[in-house]
PDB file of C-alpha atoms in Angstrom:
ATOM      1  CA  MET A   1      -3.658   2.833  22.219  1.00  0.00           C
ATOM      2  CA  MET A   2      -1.100   0.974  20.140  1.00  0.00           C
ATOM      3  CA  ASP A   3       2.584   1.462  20.932  1.00  0.00           C
ATOM      4  CA  LYS A   4       5.127   2.403  18.253  1.00  0.00           C
ATOM      5  CA  ASP A   5       6.608  -1.067  17.840  1.00  0.00           C
ATOM      6  CA  THR A   6       3.203  -2.707  17.426  1.00  0.00           C
ATOM      7  CA  TYR A   7       2.088  -0.032  14.968  1.00  0.00           C
ATOM      8  CA  GLU A   8       5.270  -0.450  12.897  1.00  0.00           C
ATOM      9  CA  LYS A   9       4.774  -4.216  12.750  1.00  0.00           C
ATOM     10  CA  LYS A  10       1.166  -3.718  11.667  1.00  0.00           C
ATOM     11  CA  LEU A  11       2.235  -1.310   8.906  1.00  0.00           C
ATOM     12  CA  GLN A  12       5.018  -3.611   7.695  1.00  0.00           C
ATOM     13  CA  ALA A  13       2.702  -6.624   7.582  1.00  0.00           C
ATOM     14  CA  GLN A  14       0.151  -4.649   5.566  1.00  0.00           C
ATOM     15  CA  LEU A  15       2.830  -3.335   3.201  1.00  0.00           C
ATOM     16  CA  ASP A  16       3.987  -6.907   2.601  1.00  0.00           C
ATOM     17  CA  GLN A  17       0.416  -8.038   1.931  1.00  0.00           C
ATOM     18  CA  TRP A  18      -0.219  -5.196  -0.498  1.00  0.00           C
ATOM     19  CA  GLN A  19       3.023  -5.962  -2.329  1.00  0.00           C
ATOM     20  CA  ALA A  20       1.903  -9.576  -2.729  1.00  0.00           C
ATOM     21  CA  GLU A  21      -1.454  -8.405  -4.090  1.00  0.00           C
ATOM     22  CA  ILE A  22       0.266  -6.079  -6.565  1.00  0.00           C
ATOM     23  CA  GLU A  23       2.364  -9.027  -7.724  1.00  0.00           C
ATOM     24  CA  LYS A  24      -0.818 -11.091  -8.223  1.00  0.00           C
ATOM     25  CA  LEU A  25      -2.248  -8.305 -10.373  1.00  0.00           C
ATOM     26  CA  GLN A  26       0.990  -8.237 -12.375  1.00  0.00           C
ATOM     27  CA  ALA A  27       0.658 -11.974 -12.996  1.00  0.00           C
ATOM     28  CA  GLN A  28      -2.930 -11.482 -14.165  1.00  0.00           C
ATOM     29  CA  ALA A  29      -1.802  -8.627 -16.419  1.00  0.00           C
ATOM     30  CA  ARG A  30       0.717 -10.892 -18.140  1.00  0.00           C
ATOM     31  CA  GLU A  31      -2.117 -13.298 -18.982  1.00  0.00           C
ATOM     32  CA  ALA A  32      -4.513 -10.571 -20.153  1.00  0.00           C
ATOM     33  CA  THR A  33      -5.198  -9.435 -23.694  1.00  0.00           C
ATOM     34  CA  ALA A  34      -3.117  -6.558 -25.033  1.00  0.00           C
ATOM     35  CA  ASP A  35      -6.028  -4.152 -24.544  1.00  0.00           C
ATOM     36  CA  MET A  36      -6.510  -5.188 -20.932  1.00  0.00           C
ATOM     37  CA  GLN A  37      -2.785  -5.133 -20.159  1.00  0.00           C
ATOM     38  CA  GLY A  38      -2.780  -1.357 -20.500  1.00  0.00           C
ATOM     39  CA  LYS A  39      -5.633  -1.061 -18.023  1.00  0.00           C
ATOM     40  CA  TYR A  40      -3.886  -3.410 -15.614  1.00  0.00           C
ATOM     41  CA  GLN A  41      -0.625  -1.478 -15.886  1.00  0.00           C
ATOM     42  CA  GLU A  42      -2.382   1.822 -15.207  1.00  0.00           C
ATOM     43  CA  GLN A  43      -3.968   0.377 -12.069  1.00  0.00           C
ATOM     44  CA  ILE A  44      -0.705  -1.252 -10.967  1.00  0.00           C
ATOM     45  CA  ARG A  45       1.137   2.050 -11.428  1.00  0.00           C
ATOM     46  CA  GLU A  46      -1.419   3.793  -9.182  1.00  0.00           C
ATOM     47  CA  LEU A  47      -1.128   1.060  -6.566  1.00  0.00           C
ATOM     48  CA  ARG A  48       2.664   1.296  -6.570  1.00  0.00           C
ATOM     49  CA  GLU A  49       2.485   5.064  -6.069  1.00  0.00           C
ATOM     50  CA  LYS A  50       0.162   4.636  -3.116  1.00  0.00           C
ATOM     51  CA  ARG A  51       2.290   1.829  -1.699  1.00  0.00           C
ATOM     52  CA  ASP A  52       5.368   4.047  -2.035  1.00  0.00           C
ATOM     53  CA  GLU A  53       3.575   6.787  -0.094  1.00  0.00           C
ATOM     54  CA  MET A  54       2.692   4.258   2.586  1.00  0.00           C
ATOM     55  CA  GLU A  55       6.339   3.145   2.690  1.00  0.00           C
ATOM     56  CA  THR A  56       7.414   6.785   3.121  1.00  0.00           C
ATOM     57  CA  GLN A  57       5.044   7.190   6.048  1.00  0.00           C
ATOM     58  CA  TYR A  58       6.297   3.932   7.560  1.00  0.00           C
ATOM     59  CA  ARG A  59       9.893   5.151   7.343  1.00  0.00           C
ATOM     60  CA  LYS A  60       8.998   8.438   9.037  1.00  0.00           C
ATOM     61  CA  ILE A  61       7.431   6.554  11.915  1.00  0.00           C
ATOM     62  CA  HIS A  62      10.337   4.126  12.091  1.00  0.00           C
ATOM     63  CA  ALA A  63      12.844   6.991  12.255  1.00  0.00           C
ATOM     64  CA  ALA A  64      10.832   8.992  14.785  1.00  0.00           C
ATOM     65  CA  GLY A  65      11.560   8.802  18.455  1.00  0.00           C
ATOM     66  CA  ALA A  66       9.262   7.156  20.948  1.00  0.00           C
ATOM     67  CA  ASP A  67       7.611  10.476  21.762  1.00  0.00           C
ATOM     68  CA  ALA A  68       7.398  11.895  18.221  1.00  0.00           C
ATOM     69  CA  TRP A  69       6.035   8.981  16.193  1.00  0.00           C
ATOM     70  CA  GLN A  70       2.426   9.916  16.943  1.00  0.00           C
ATOM     71  CA  ASP A  71       3.002  13.103  14.924  1.00  0.00           C
ATOM     72  CA  PHE A  72       3.370  10.949  11.798  1.00  0.00           C
ATOM     73  CA  LYS A  73       0.540   8.526  12.564  1.00  0.00           C
ATOM     74  CA  THR A  74      -2.144  10.708  10.946  1.00  0.00           C
ATOM     75  CA  GLY A  75      -0.246  10.765   7.643  1.00  0.00           C
ATOM     76  CA  ALA A  76       0.302   7.023   7.819  1.00  0.00           C
ATOM     77  CA  ASP A  77      -3.365   6.395   8.559  1.00  0.00           C
ATOM     78  CA  LYS A  78      -4.399   8.521   5.555  1.00  0.00           C
ATOM     79  CA  ALA A  79      -1.916   6.736   3.281  1.00  0.00           C
ATOM     80  CA  TRP A  80      -3.239   3.406   4.624  1.00  0.00           C
ATOM     81  CA  ASP A  81      -6.838   4.384   3.835  1.00  0.00           C
ATOM     82  CA  ASP A  82      -5.904   5.612   0.347  1.00  0.00           C
ATOM     83  CA  MET A  83      -4.047   2.382  -0.400  1.00  0.00           C
ATOM     84  CA  ALA A  84      -6.850   0.204   0.950  1.00  0.00           C
ATOM     85  CA  THR A  85      -9.390   2.040  -1.213  1.00  0.00           C
ATOM     86  CA  ALA A  86      -7.209   1.731  -4.323  1.00  0.00           C
ATOM     87  CA  MET A  87      -6.624  -1.966  -3.674  1.00  0.00           C
ATOM     88  CA  LYS A  88     -10.356  -2.649  -3.265  1.00  0.00           C
ATOM     89  CA  SER A  89     -11.003  -0.770  -6.495  1.00  0.00           C
ATOM     90  CA  ALA A  90      -8.376  -2.795  -8.344  1.00  0.00           C
ATOM     91  CA  TRP A  91      -9.738  -6.130  -7.141  1.00  0.00           C
ATOM     92  CA  SER A  92     -13.329  -5.163  -7.922  1.00  0.00           C
ATOM     93  CA  ARG A  93     -12.201  -4.188 -11.418  1.00  0.00           C
ATOM     94  CA  PHE A  94      -9.844  -7.077 -12.163  1.00  0.00           C
ATOM     95  CA  GLY A  95     -10.329  -9.686  -9.447  1.00  0.00           C
TER      96      GLY A  95
END
């Protein structure tokens, strides 16, 4: 079982990676046709919402005590899965 500190580091690293991927999509959107820019922006908006939810879960875990953080892990894991699915969908659509 992963300890709190290790889990937090894992979440933060993944959040950073997802932010970088969102920024790559934004760069692609700027180069896209006007019609495609709308589709990119819709996808980017969804990704940001999911990333924000993941950030919220991360903050709950970070603020939780050593004994209580496990209570928030399920929510963080669900947010992680949702974000990973949305990111895969975005890259299969635009990547």
